[in-house]
Amino acid sequence: MQSSLPRPGGSRLPAPSSTANTNLEPQSTTSTTQPLADLGESTVNSRLAFSKSVIGKPSIFSTSVIGKPSALKGPTTAAKSTANPLSASTSLKRGLEHADSPYDRPAQVARSAISQNTPAAAASAVKGPVGRNILGKSTIGRTGGPGASRIGAAARGALNRSTLGKPNAALAAHNKQIEAVVSAALPLGQDEAEDEKEKEQEKEKGSGGPWVAKKRPARAGWDVKGRLADLEEDHREMMDRFADTNVQKDMSSMKVIELETVRATLETKNSHLQSELNREQAELNKTKMELHEEQRLRRVEADDARRQLLNETDELRRKARDDIDNLERKQKTEVSDLTTKHKSEVDELRMALERLKMEQAEDKRRHADELSTLKTNAARDLEDAQQRSRNEVLDLKNRSELEVATLKNTYMTEIATLKSTYETELAKVKGELKAETSAHNETKDELAVAQKMNKDMRNTISEQSVNSLNMESSARALRDKICSLESMISDRDSSIRAKDGDVSQMRQDLETAMTKLRTEETLRRKLHNQVLELKGNIRVFCRVRPTLEAETEPAKMDFPGQDDEAKDIKVYSSEKATLSGAETVKEHPYTFDKVFNPTANNNLIFEEISQLVQSALDGYNVCIFAYGQTGSGKTFTMTSKDGMIPQAVEQIFRTSAQLTEKGWTYTMEGSFVEVYNENLNDLLGKDTDLDKKKIEIRHDKGRTTLTECTTITLNGPDMMEEVMRRASNNRMVAATKANERSSRSHSVFILKLYGVNNVTGEKCEGTLNLVDLAGSERLSHSQATGDRLKETQNINKSLSALGDVISALGGGKEVKHIPYRNSKLTFLLQNSLGGNSKTLMFVMVSPLLAHMNETLTSLKFAKKVSQVNIGTAKKVKVENVSP
Ligand SMILES: Nc1ncnc2c1ncn2[C@@H]1O[C@H](COP(=O)(O)OP(=O)(O)OP(=O)(O)O)[C@@H](O)[C@H]1O
């Protein structure tokens, strides 16, 4: 019975009776007895089943056409009646003709709807509370006339009729739609239908056929009262059935409420799920942001680590080189010290040896001389002594013999006589002999002494020989020492040679490393350029300066995105409606290559442009502009103490010093000019020449030169202070000539960089132009006169010429002519704007509400520039690098 509940907002369509039977199957009952909370897909299914069951049921309307017995003959008859729009419309008309009671208001409405061919209106007339009420009343209380009770069928017929003029298919669809609306207006419960069916069956049982009016005895044609009573009875029966229908309708309404509750529960569940989904979404977003932050931190860490690694590598390289140099120096000093020391020692030893040898030779010679002298003397003495002794002995002998003979003669003669004398004489001679013998002995002793002396001399000589041997052995020892020293020296020499080998190996390694470094440097230049090319050869950065102390009323601005990734800016302006005066806030979103909020300082900004400065060192032409209205922070960004110009120069010096290791030598030349009223002024020249001297711009083979313009060779970053001071003095002098001149002239710092690699022979020439443009505020011609008007015209002309040049550059090959000559500024920068160069524009933004209009104009201009796509930058071709 539950399955007969109407689907909220759904429709029920009549269907053939065969389907109606199948729809009374228990499946629909089962689906509706499910717990409410579990209603899901099954609910949909049950709803479908339900709707099928209802669709399959013949509408009570089709069976309840009051006063139309043919319509009460069941679904087939009803279907027939609906299938025949003409008869249906006739029945409606008839029904409406009876609708003359106050309850027949819906019938009137339906009638008028029919006359206007508006089935929906007809349906709603029937469906509306009044109509329903009337129907209720007319059926339950049976107080209404037959017209009211016939309205349902009449309206339906009428609806069918209203579609008469339509083609068949459309007509069928139309009919169905109307049926659905009418059915929804007067729902029919399944149980009711079943009751109805039962009743019909009962009736059929009673009558033995489809429901028809009770068979009564035939009345005579004149028995009008009897026939009327029969009809009244039929009518009453029909009214009863209507009453039942209304009870069913109430039940259906309750079911609707019940289903509404289910729907509410489901909606609560749904909203709960939705909020969970939202929470999950928020969680996901948070996780994404965290991931983003994490990625950014990782990137920053990686950058830091890379920088640190590079620094450390450089530091290590420098240290290694210093160490090698120190080691080499130390070794050389040690080697030379040792060599000198050893040489002097060897020399000394050699000299000592020579001396010793000489002494030894001298000694030997002397000893030999002495020895030979001694020997000669001794031999001579000995010979003399022996000779003398022999002579003496011979003399003595001769004399003795002579004396003996004389004596013998005398003895003989005087033997006797002289025997005694002889004997005395003999004794005397004997004594003399004795004396002679003792003399001889003395001579012998003398000889012995001489011999002893000789022996002594020999001993001395042998001693001298020993000494000489000793000296020889000491000389040998000395020689050995010399040898060992010499071997030591040769060891040292070989170790020095080995060390020399090491050093030359190290030199070779160093040379290899340097070659590698040079190759890497070339590669780095290439990669660096590729990276910049990928970023685009014209880029736009936006910077919003902070609100100063004296300033009030800042404009509303948003900077979505992480600080280091920020590319978006949202500016809000409020506009007043002309008529109502109501204020509306308008959001102006812009996207650039980078957006710096008011907290960003110059160092952070320079980090972003340092790569471009590096490009200038690598041989490219680079142009960096600051564009914006007066007071937006252009000068602060470009020329203040830590502005882009001083920092760029400092970086160039720092990097060029590092590049010397890789064989590069740079020469840097700086000029500072001002473009005022389409004239060039030399800011490094004499102040008296300002606005007087005529400076010409010349372009030759991609090079720009300025005639009569001071060019300073920069030998170190310190010189920059002097350059800036001179330029600022000249600007101040110029400012006294024309008030507020700084914001009404463009200043251009031109740094030319000439590089030569002594090792590889490479050459490069780059130019870095740093431009502080005149204030971009819209200057009204109407309010300016005289000098001010001229200034205004010139500023407007040069800024729009700059815009024209940039957009012409973005036009690609189709654009044949780039209007560089339209202003002095663009003509001056001709070689640094365009395919051969890299350009960066800072759009400077004031944070004040009062400057909102100018801010929006600047941002629009910057947006146009950022949309320009300039071709690939090429290195300046250098044939002859000379400053
Ligand atoms: N980022 C900043 N931080 C702090 N102060 C700033 C910043 N930018 C600009 N200012 C201050 O704002 C004021 C105006 O700046 P600045 O003179 O640079 O503007 P400008 O655009 O160059 O103006 P003009 O076109 O007149 O030369 C100065 O007082 C400057 O010190």
CSV table of C-alpha atoms in Angstrom, one decimal, residues 307-323 658 661:
chain,number,residue,atom,x,y,z
A,307,ARG,CA,75.9,29.2,-3.6
A,308,GLN,CA,77.7,28.0,-0.5
A,309,LEU,CA,79.2,25.1,-2.5
A,310,LEU,CA,80.4,27.5,-5.2
A,311,ASN,CA,81.9,29.8,-2.6
A,312,GLU,CA,83.5,26.9,-0.8
A,313,THR,CA,84.8,25.5,-4.1
A,314,ASP,CA,86.2,28.9,-5.0
A,315,GLU,CA,87.6,29.2,-1.5
A,316,LEU,CA,89.1,25.7,-1.7
A,317,ARG,CA,90.5,26.4,-5.1
A,318,ARG,CA,92.0,29.7,-3.9
A,319,LYS,CA,93.4,28.0,-0.8
A,320,ALA,CA,94.8,25.1,-2.8
A,321,ARG,CA,96.4,27.6,-5.2
A,322,ASP,CA,97.8,29.6,-2.3
A,323,ASP,CA,99.0,26.4,-0.7
A,658,GLN,CA,86.9,36.1,-10.3
A,661,GLU,CA,91.4,33.0,-12.9
